[in-house]
Short mmCIF file of C-alpha atoms in Angstrom, two decimals:
data_model
loop_
_atom_site.label_atom_id
_atom_site.label_comp_id
_atom_site.label_asym_id
_atom_site.label_seq_id
_atom_site.Cartn_x
_atom_site.Cartn_y
_atom_site.Cartn_z
CA MET A 1 74.37 124.02 107.53
CA GLY A 2 76.69 125.48 104.91
CA ASP A 3 76.43 125.11 101.15
CA GLN A 4 79.31 122.65 100.68
CA PHE A 5 80.18 119.61 102.80
CA LEU A 6 83.47 117.89 101.95
CA VAL A 7 84.32 114.36 103.08
CA VAL A 8 87.85 112.96 102.99
CA GLY A 9 87.65 109.16 102.80
CA GLY A 10 85.11 106.96 101.06
CA ASP A 11 84.62 104.00 103.34
CA ALA A 12 82.34 103.38 106.34
CA ALA A 13 82.35 106.72 108.18
CA GLY A 14 82.79 108.86 105.09
CA MET A 15 80.04 107.39 102.94
CA SER A 16 77.64 107.13 105.90
CA ALA A 17 78.15 110.83 106.65
CA ALA A 18 77.81 111.86 103.02
CA SER A 19 74.66 109.81 102.50
CA LYS A 20 72.96 111.06 105.67
CA ALA A 21 73.85 114.72 105.05
CA LYS A 22 72.57 114.59 101.48
CA ARG A 23 69.39 112.79 102.52
CA ASP A 24 68.58 115.24 105.31
CA ALA A 25 69.70 118.38 103.47
CA PRO A 26 69.27 117.67 99.74
CA GLU A 27 70.19 121.22 98.72
CA THR A 28 73.73 120.82 100.08
CA ASP A 29 76.63 120.02 97.77
CA VAL A 30 78.25 116.89 99.20
CA ILE A 31 81.65 115.97 97.77
CA VAL A 32 83.59 112.84 98.76
CA PHE A 33 87.30 112.50 97.97
CA GLU A 34 88.68 108.95 97.95
CA ARG A 35 92.32 108.40 97.05
CA SER A 36 91.72 104.87 95.73
CA ASN A 37 89.10 103.47 93.40
CA TRP A 38 87.33 101.55 96.19
CA VAL A 39 84.52 102.96 98.31
CA SER A 40 82.10 101.42 100.80
CA PHE A 41 83.67 98.01 101.27
CA GLY A 42 83.82 95.38 104.00
CA ALA A 43 87.48 94.84 104.85
CA CYS A 44 86.41 92.51 107.69
CA GLY A 45 85.58 89.96 105.01
CA LEU A 46 89.15 89.75 103.71
CA PRO A 47 90.11 86.56 105.61
CA TYR A 48 87.19 84.75 103.98
CA TYR A 49 88.19 86.11 100.59
CA VAL A 50 91.74 84.87 101.14
CA LYS A 51 90.31 81.50 102.17
CA GLY A 52 88.27 81.33 98.96
CA GLU A 53 84.80 81.35 100.54
CA ILE A 54 84.22 84.73 98.90
CA ALA A 55 84.91 84.39 95.20
CA LYS A 56 85.70 87.92 94.04
CA LEU A 57 87.14 90.97 95.73
CA GLU A 58 84.26 93.01 94.32
CA ASP A 59 81.86 90.93 96.42
CA LEU A 60 83.13 92.84 99.47
CA VAL A 61 81.80 96.13 98.09
CA VAL A 62 78.69 97.15 100.05
CA MET A 63 77.33 99.61 97.47
CA GLU A 64 78.49 100.27 93.94
CA PRO A 65 80.03 103.74 93.47
CA ARG A 66 77.56 104.69 90.74
CA ARG A 67 74.66 104.32 93.17
CA PHE A 68 76.06 107.02 95.44
CA VAL A 69 76.14 109.33 92.44
CA GLU A 70 72.95 108.35 90.61
CA GLU A 71 70.65 107.52 93.51
CA ARG A 72 71.96 109.74 96.31
CA GLY A 73 73.28 112.75 94.41
CA ILE A 74 76.74 112.65 95.98
CA ASP A 75 79.68 114.08 94.04
CA LEU A 76 82.02 111.11 94.45
CA ARG A 77 85.57 111.75 93.27
CA ARG A 78 87.61 108.58 93.31
CA ASN A 79 91.37 108.58 92.74
CA HIS A 80 91.43 112.05 94.31
CA GLU A 81 93.78 112.38 97.27
CA VAL A 82 93.43 115.25 99.71
CA THR A 83 96.99 116.22 100.61
CA ALA A 84 96.40 119.28 102.81
CA VAL A 85 93.72 120.97 104.90
CA ASP A 86 93.76 124.72 105.57
CA PRO A 87 91.26 125.49 108.36
CA ASP A 88 91.91 129.23 108.14
CA ALA A 89 91.17 129.41 104.41
CA ARG A 90 88.50 126.68 104.79
CA GLU A 91 89.81 124.71 101.86
CA VAL A 92 91.59 121.47 100.98
CA THR A 93 94.26 120.67 98.42
CA VAL A 94 93.45 117.74 96.14
CA GLU A 95 95.92 115.73 94.03
CA THR A 96 94.84 113.85 90.92
CA ASP A 97 96.61 112.25 87.97
CA ASP A 98 96.14 115.56 86.13
CA GLY A 99 97.61 117.78 88.84
CA HIS A 100 96.26 119.46 91.93
CA TYR A 101 93.53 121.94 92.79
CA ARG A 102 91.87 123.48 95.82
CA GLU A 103 88.30 123.01 97.01
CA SER A 104 86.57 125.18 99.60
CA TYR A 105 84.29 123.88 102.31
CA ASP A 106 81.69 125.05 104.75
CA GLU A 107 81.95 121.82 106.76
CA LEU A 108 84.63 119.16 106.44
CA LEU A 109 84.80 115.57 107.67
CA LEU A 110 88.09 113.73 108.05
CA ALA A 111 87.31 110.03 107.62
CA THR A 112 90.80 108.95 106.63
CA GLY A 113 90.64 105.61 108.43
CA GLY A 114 93.61 103.66 109.71
CA GLN A 115 96.55 101.71 108.40
CA ALA A 116 97.82 98.30 109.43
CA ARG A 117 100.59 98.55 111.99
CA LEU A 118 103.85 96.76 111.18
CA PRO A 119 106.33 95.31 113.66
CA ASP A 120 109.25 97.66 114.22
CA VAL A 121 111.91 95.07 113.41
CA PRO A 122 114.56 94.59 110.72
CA GLY A 123 113.36 93.06 107.47
CA VAL A 124 109.79 94.28 107.67
CA ASP A 125 110.07 95.71 104.12
CA LEU A 126 110.74 92.33 102.51
CA ASP A 127 108.42 91.08 99.81
CA GLY A 128 106.00 88.41 101.01
CA ILE A 129 105.04 90.32 104.19
CA PHE A 130 101.41 91.40 104.10
CA PRO A 131 99.74 93.88 106.47
CA ILE A 132 96.07 93.21 105.77
CA ARG A 133 93.92 96.33 105.82
CA SER A 134 93.01 97.35 102.26
CA LEU A 135 91.24 95.37 99.56
CA GLU A 136 94.34 95.47 97.38
CA ALA A 137 96.43 94.02 100.20
CA GLY A 138 93.88 91.21 100.45
CA ARG A 139 94.06 90.61 96.70
CA ALA A 140 97.85 90.53 96.79
CA LEU A 141 97.89 88.03 99.68
CA ARG A 142 95.38 85.73 98.01
CA ASN A 143 97.38 85.81 94.80
CA TYR A 144 100.51 85.01 96.75
CA VAL A 145 99.14 81.96 98.58
CA ALA A 146 96.51 80.70 96.12
CA HIS A 147 98.52 80.16 92.97
CA HIS A 148 97.30 83.36 91.34
CA GLU A 149 93.59 82.57 91.15
CA GLU A 150 92.78 86.22 90.52
CA ARG A 151 95.19 88.61 88.90
CA PRO A 152 95.00 92.33 89.77
CA ALA A 153 92.69 94.15 87.39
CA ARG A 154 93.64 97.37 85.66
CA GLY A 155 92.15 100.62 86.85
CA ILE A 156 91.50 99.48 90.41
CA GLY A 157 92.95 102.57 92.01
CA SER A 158 96.04 103.46 93.97
CA THR A 159 98.13 100.45 94.95
CA SER A 160 101.34 100.60 96.94
CA ALA A 161 104.45 98.65 96.10
CA ARG A 162 103.97 96.75 99.38
CA GLU A 163 100.51 95.60 98.32
CA LEU A 164 101.22 94.34 94.82
CA ARG A 165 104.36 92.29 95.32
CA SER A 166 106.96 92.04 92.62
CA HIS A 167 107.55 88.31 92.90
CA LEU A 168 104.03 86.94 92.47
CA ASP A 169 104.95 84.84 89.47
CA GLU A 170 107.63 82.97 91.44
CA ALA A 171 105.62 82.52 94.66
CA ASP A 172 104.50 79.01 95.52
CA PRO A 173 104.34 79.09 99.33
CA GLU A 174 104.06 76.06 101.57
CA VAL A 175 104.68 77.61 105.00
CA VAL A 176 103.00 80.81 106.21
CA ALA A 177 103.48 82.79 109.41
CA VAL A 178 100.87 84.98 111.06
CA VAL A 179 102.24 87.65 113.39
CA GLY A 180 99.59 88.72 115.88
CA ALA A 181 97.13 86.32 117.54
CA ASN A 182 94.24 88.74 117.21
CA LYS A 183 90.90 88.59 115.40
CA ILE A 184 92.12 88.96 111.82
CA GLY A 185 95.27 86.97 112.47
CA ILE A 186 93.36 83.95 113.76
CA GLU A 187 90.85 84.16 110.92
CA LEU A 188 93.74 84.27 108.43
CA ALA A 189 95.35 81.25 110.09
CA GLU A 190 92.17 79.31 109.35
CA ALA A 191 92.19 80.59 105.77
CA PHE A 192 95.76 79.40 105.21
CA LEU A 193 95.11 75.96 106.68
CA ALA A 194 92.14 75.62 104.35
CA ARG A 195 94.63 76.07 101.50
CA ASP A 196 96.81 73.23 102.82
CA LEU A 197 99.54 75.53 104.07
CA GLU A 198 101.62 74.95 107.19
CA VAL A 199 100.75 77.78 109.60
CA HIS A 200 102.81 79.28 112.43
CA LEU A 201 101.12 81.85 114.68
CA PHE A 202 103.39 84.25 116.59
CA ASP A 203 102.42 86.60 119.41
CA SER A 204 104.44 88.57 121.93
CA GLY A 205 101.93 87.86 124.70
CA PRO A 206 101.40 84.73 126.78
CA ARG A 207 98.06 83.91 125.16
CA VAL A 208 95.92 84.57 122.11
CA LEU A 209 93.10 87.13 122.18
CA ARG A 210 94.38 88.89 125.29
CA SER A 211 91.22 90.95 125.81
CA PHE A 212 89.12 87.78 126.18
CA GLY A 213 90.68 86.51 129.40
CA ALA A 214 92.69 83.39 130.18
CA ASP A 215 89.81 80.88 130.38
CA ILE A 216 88.44 81.75 126.95
CA ALA A 217 91.90 82.15 125.42
CA GLU A 218 93.04 78.72 126.58
CA MET A 219 90.05 77.08 124.91
CA VAL A 220 90.82 78.90 121.67
CA GLU A 221 94.50 77.97 121.88
CA ASP A 222 93.66 74.30 122.32
CA HIS A 223 91.28 74.49 119.37
CA LEU A 224 93.86 76.18 117.15
CA ALA A 225 96.49 73.60 118.03
CA GLU A 226 94.06 70.75 117.34
CA GLY A 227 93.28 72.35 114.00
CA GLY A 228 96.94 72.29 112.99
CA VAL A 229 98.25 75.75 113.89
CA GLU A 230 101.74 75.84 115.41
CA LEU A 231 101.54 78.36 118.25
CA HIS A 232 104.52 80.53 119.23
CA LEU A 233 103.32 82.50 122.29
CA ASP A 234 105.51 84.77 124.41
CA SER A 235 107.55 85.01 121.22
CA PRO A 236 107.93 88.58 119.96
CA VAL A 237 109.37 88.65 116.45
CA GLU A 238 112.87 90.15 116.49
CA ARG A 239 113.73 90.00 112.80
CA PHE A 240 112.49 88.97 109.38
CA ARG A 241 115.18 87.47 107.16
CA GLY A 242 115.05 87.14 103.42
CA SER A 243 116.77 86.16 100.21
CA ASP A 244 116.75 88.27 97.06
CA GLY A 245 114.40 90.71 98.75
CA THR A 246 111.77 88.10 99.70
CA ILE A 247 110.88 86.76 103.15
CA THR A 248 112.43 83.40 104.07
CA MET A 249 112.49 83.31 107.87
CA VAL A 250 110.85 84.63 111.03
CA GLU A 251 113.25 84.99 113.92
CA THR A 252 112.43 85.25 117.65
CA ALA A 253 114.70 85.11 120.68
CA ASP A 254 114.19 81.35 120.92
CA ASP A 255 113.39 80.18 117.43
CA ARG A 256 113.96 80.55 113.72
CA VAL A 257 111.15 79.38 111.44
CA ALA A 258 111.53 79.13 107.68
CA VAL A 259 108.49 80.62 105.94
CA ASP A 260 107.35 81.59 102.47
CA ALA A 261 104.95 84.39 103.46
CA VAL A 262 103.90 86.43 106.50
CA ALA A 263 100.55 88.03 107.35
CA VAL A 264 100.58 90.72 110.04
CA ASP A 265 97.83 91.61 112.54
CA VAL A 266 99.43 93.62 115.33
CA GLY A 267 97.05 96.57 115.37
CA VAL A 268 95.79 99.58 113.46
CA ASP A 269 97.29 103.07 113.49
CA PRO A 270 94.94 105.99 112.82
CA GLU A 271 95.65 107.98 109.65
CA VAL A 272 96.14 111.44 111.17
CA GLU A 273 98.75 113.09 108.97
CA LEU A 274 96.25 115.51 107.44
CA ALA A 275 94.99 116.53 110.85
CA GLU A 276 98.49 116.90 112.30
CA ASP A 277 99.66 119.05 109.39
CA ALA A 278 96.60 121.27 109.88
CA SER A 279 97.37 121.65 113.62
CA ILE A 280 94.17 119.81 114.54
CA GLU A 281 94.42 118.39 118.06
CA LEU A 282 95.15 114.71 118.59
CA GLY A 283 94.06 112.87 121.72
CA PRO A 284 96.08 110.68 124.11
CA THR A 285 95.57 107.62 121.89
CA GLY A 286 97.18 109.31 118.90
CA ALA A 287 93.88 109.56 117.03
CA VAL A 288 92.02 112.81 116.31
CA ALA A 289 90.37 114.22 119.43
CA THR A 290 86.67 115.03 119.04
CA ASP A 291 83.75 116.14 121.18
CA GLU A 292 80.53 114.16 121.57
CA TYR A 293 79.38 115.31 118.11
CA GLY A 294 82.60 114.44 116.31
CA ARG A 295 83.83 118.05 116.16
CA THR A 296 87.60 118.57 116.17
CA SER A 297 89.60 121.52 117.52
CA ALA A 298 89.29 123.26 114.12
CA PRO A 299 86.04 125.15 113.39
CA ASP A 300 83.55 123.18 111.28
CA VAL A 301 85.96 120.26 110.90
CA PHE A 302 84.74 116.84 112.06
CA ALA A 303 86.48 113.48 112.36
CA ALA A 304 84.92 110.02 112.41
CA GLY A 305 85.86 106.41 111.86
CA ASP A 306 89.21 104.77 112.56
CA CYS A 307 91.13 108.07 112.49
CA ALA A 308 89.10 109.45 115.43
CA GLU A 309 89.02 108.53 119.09
CA LYS A 310 86.04 106.67 120.53
CA ARG A 311 84.69 106.97 124.08
CA GLU A 312 84.57 103.84 126.21
CA LEU A 313 81.20 104.00 127.98
CA LEU A 314 82.18 102.17 131.17
CA THR A 315 85.31 104.20 131.85
CA GLY A 316 84.62 107.42 129.94
CA ASP A 317 88.15 107.20 128.50
CA PRO A 318 89.10 107.86 124.88
CA ILE A 319 90.19 104.69 123.09
CA LEU A 320 91.06 103.35 119.66
CA TRP A 321 88.34 101.03 118.34
CA PRO A 322 88.81 100.39 114.60
CA PHE A 323 85.63 98.46 113.85
CA ALA A 324 82.90 98.93 111.27
CA LEU A 325 79.78 99.59 113.36
CA ALA A 326 81.39 102.39 115.38
CA ALA A 327 82.66 104.01 112.17
CA ASN A 328 79.31 103.78 110.40
CA ARG A 329 77.42 105.09 113.43
CA ALA A 330 79.79 108.03 113.96
CA GLY A 331 79.67 108.95 110.27
CA ARG A 332 75.89 108.90 110.22
CA ALA A 333 75.77 111.10 113.33
CA VAL A 334 78.13 113.64 111.76
CA GLY A 335 75.95 113.67 108.64
CA ARG A 336 72.91 114.50 110.77
CA THR A 337 74.78 117.20 112.65
CA VAL A 338 76.03 118.81 109.46
CA ALA A 339 72.45 118.76 108.12
CA GLY A 340 71.29 120.76 111.12
CA GLN A 341 70.09 118.02 113.48
CA PRO A 342 72.91 117.55 116.03
CA ALA A 343 73.47 113.88 116.89
CA ALA A 344 76.06 112.45 119.28
CA VAL A 345 78.45 109.92 117.78
CA GLY A 346 77.96 107.64 120.81
CA GLY A 347 80.37 105.43 122.68
CA VAL A 348 81.41 101.79 122.65
CA VAL A 349 81.60 98.92 125.13
CA ARG A 350 84.03 97.06 122.87
CA THR A 351 81.70 94.34 121.69
CA LEU A 352 83.46 91.87 119.44
CA VAL A 353 82.55 88.53 117.90
CA MET A 354 84.80 86.37 115.78
CA LYS A 355 85.22 82.92 114.30
CA ALA A 356 88.12 80.69 115.32
CA PHE A 357 87.73 77.58 113.19
CA ASP A 358 84.62 75.86 114.62
CA LEU A 359 84.39 78.19 117.61
CA GLN A 360 82.47 81.42 118.00
CA VAL A 361 84.25 83.76 120.41
CA ALA A 362 82.68 86.95 121.75
CA ARG A 363 83.25 89.70 124.32
CA SER A 364 81.64 92.92 125.53
CA GLY A 365 82.38 95.33 128.36
CA ILE A 366 84.97 94.71 131.09
CA VAL A 367 85.75 91.28 132.52
CA ASP A 368 89.40 91.60 133.55
CA HIS A 369 89.74 92.52 137.23
CA ASP A 370 92.78 94.77 136.83
CA GLU A 371 90.99 96.75 134.14
CA ALA A 372 87.84 96.94 136.26
CA ARG A 373 89.77 98.23 139.30
CA ALA A 374 91.55 100.81 137.16
CA ALA A 375 88.11 102.07 136.13
CA GLY A 376 87.04 102.43 139.75
CA PHE A 377 85.02 99.23 140.13
CA ASP A 378 85.22 96.46 142.74
CA PRO A 379 85.05 93.39 140.47
CA VAL A 380 83.39 90.06 141.19
CA SER A 381 83.36 87.34 138.52
CA ALA A 382 81.60 84.10 137.71
CA LEU A 383 82.59 81.39 135.26
CA ILE A 384 79.98 78.87 134.13
CA THR A 385 79.69 76.09 131.59
CA SER A 386 76.27 75.84 130.00
CA ILE A 387 74.82 74.46 126.76
CA THR A 388 73.67 76.15 123.57
CA ARG A 389 70.35 74.29 123.11
CA ALA A 390 67.99 72.24 125.24
CA HIS A 391 69.83 69.12 126.41
CA TYR A 392 67.42 66.84 124.56
CA TYR A 393 67.64 68.73 121.25
CA PRO A 394 70.27 67.35 118.83
CA GLY A 395 73.37 69.37 118.06
CA TRP A 396 73.96 71.23 121.32
CA SER A 397 77.46 72.15 122.39
CA ARG A 398 79.13 73.42 125.53
CA MET A 399 79.28 77.17 126.12
CA VAL A 400 81.67 78.81 128.58
CA VAL A 401 80.70 82.25 129.89
CA HIS A 402 82.90 84.44 132.08
CA ALA A 403 81.15 87.54 133.45
CA THR A 404 82.08 90.33 135.85
CA ALA A 405 80.03 92.71 138.00
CA ASP A 406 80.75 95.59 140.38
CA ALA A 407 80.40 94.48 143.99
CA GLU A 408 79.38 97.91 145.27
CA SER A 409 76.68 98.85 142.75
CA GLY A 410 75.78 95.42 141.39
CA ARG A 411 76.30 96.74 137.87
CA PHE A 412 76.85 94.13 135.17
CA LEU A 413 80.23 95.07 133.67
CA GLY A 414 80.71 92.58 130.86
CA ALA A 415 81.18 89.02 129.67
CA ASN A 416 83.32 86.81 127.46
CA MET A 417 81.97 83.64 125.92
CA VAL A 418 82.96 80.81 123.61
CA ALA A 419 81.05 77.92 122.01
CA GLU A 420 80.54 76.22 118.68
CA GLU A 421 77.32 78.17 118.20
CA GLY A 422 75.17 80.84 119.77
CA THR A 423 77.66 83.44 120.99
CA ALA A 424 77.14 85.88 118.14
CA HIS A 425 73.59 86.77 119.20
CA ARG A 426 74.01 86.27 122.96
CA ILE A 427 76.83 88.80 123.21
CA ASN A 428 74.43 91.46 121.95
CA SER A 429 72.29 91.03 125.07
CA VAL A 430 75.42 91.57 127.14
CA ALA A 431 76.27 94.70 125.15
CA THR A 432 72.75 96.00 125.73
CA ALA A 433 72.98 95.39 129.47
CA VAL A 434 76.40 97.02 129.79
CA THR A 435 75.42 100.04 127.69
CA ALA A 436 72.21 100.54 129.69
CA GLY A 437 74.04 100.29 133.02
CA MET A 438 71.90 97.38 134.15
CA THR A 439 72.54 95.55 137.41
CA VAL A 440 73.07 91.81 137.69
CA ASP A 441 69.57 91.46 139.17
CA GLU A 442 68.07 93.31 136.21
CA VAL A 443 69.94 91.19 133.68
CA GLY A 444 68.88 88.00 135.44
CA ALA A 445 65.24 89.13 135.27
CA LEU A 446 65.22 89.74 131.50
CA ASP A 447 62.46 87.92 129.63
CA PHE A 448 64.51 86.06 127.01
CA GLY A 449 62.86 84.02 124.31
CA TYR A 450 63.13 80.27 124.61
CA ALA A 451 62.83 77.34 122.21
CA PRO A 452 64.76 74.05 122.38
CA PRO A 453 66.65 74.54 119.06
CA PHE A 454 68.09 77.86 120.22
CA GLY A 455 68.90 77.50 123.89
CA PRO A 456 68.10 76.04 127.29
CA VAL A 457 65.31 77.49 129.44
CA TRP A 458 67.93 79.30 131.49
CA ASP A 459 69.93 81.01 128.77
CA PRO A 460 73.69 81.09 129.53
CA VAL A 461 73.55 84.88 130.02
CA LEU A 462 70.76 84.45 132.57
CA GLY A 463 72.63 81.56 134.13
CA VAL A 464 75.84 83.50 134.71
CA SER A 465 73.77 86.39 136.09
CA LYS A 466 72.23 84.04 138.68
CA VAL A 467 75.68 82.93 139.82
CA LEU A 468 76.90 86.53 140.00
CA GLU A 469 73.79 87.50 141.96
CA ALA A 470 74.56 84.83 144.55
CA LYS A 471 78.14 86.06 144.88
CA LEU A 472 76.97 89.63 145.42
CA GLU A 473 74.54 88.76 148.22
#
């Protein structure tokens, strides 16, 4: 590898790449530029911080910045924003509070992440509307809805005007809207209810969690409604209205709901401005296009994390998948490659697990028939209701599993599942089967562990495989 490896972005992909490159090639100068003061944090924990289950924002930090410097020998430069990349000159331009300078590179990683997408409707710039992606956005939202439990500290890094709202001292919300019935949106709805707020959940689609299928989604919808969430489905937001610059109402084609705050979860857009300005190729998803090793169209420039495309293993298509494990894995692979041991960044089968009040909801692979046919499969599905423990062991609950296979090859394509317990570890067996290209027969023959407190003799994954097997005969 070269003498100097530069990393733009100090979260999952960036710090994983920097750490692995420095570990495998200690003689290399590894420099990380992070435009904020935060590095290596778990943004997926923000709903639980807003709820109050996590006491301090700093608890979401995975590793203290000083440890990267003192223990790993990484030159970590926080509050340094890379504003331009010049692939021909092999250098970047860096802005700081003291001015700007240029830094040369032998290899460069763009790990610029993604930003929360906002609805393209009037009024989206009003105070009291929170796109949750950064730690500072999470702090601002918690301050807004929790009577200012934790004031913003000084010296915490770059903070946008949208993130630290100007009317915190006057805010005393009673009604909150969530726009986007997705993972973070549903977890935030629970957080708001725990703070005794009235919660309205809006989504443009006919059901929550669209990628989970109708059977699973309906169970989650019923559970949300029972928990106190007012659902507004098939209700795209058309306008946000406000007074004195602050949100007061969410407006759809059929309804107008007075609110005091809005949290938004309608997707993540990859941060690709640096790449675009440097004429680095973007893929069909709008994220940076890379090869199997994370290389971009520019020589010795890599991209990883939420700014880069992922490959869906079942279809082979490039997709956006802004989740932590994929970012960490891709960053680590780039670090190995830069250190002289080429490693593929790998693909995804879109495994996801989440909490919806007392329910655990999980998915992996392809279950939807239209999606399966578009990928060239002939789908056959099975839907079963099982239990999470032996029937005689106290505390069991019902588990619904919906799985799909390919009729021609017998390949197990994926499953969705929901229960009060047990989905978080079971979905990993599904992910393993889908990634390995296993058939339904092979999945049904797996030697799962069994004990009454953890499951029935015929685990729900084995059970749904048996039903699929019968349908394929």
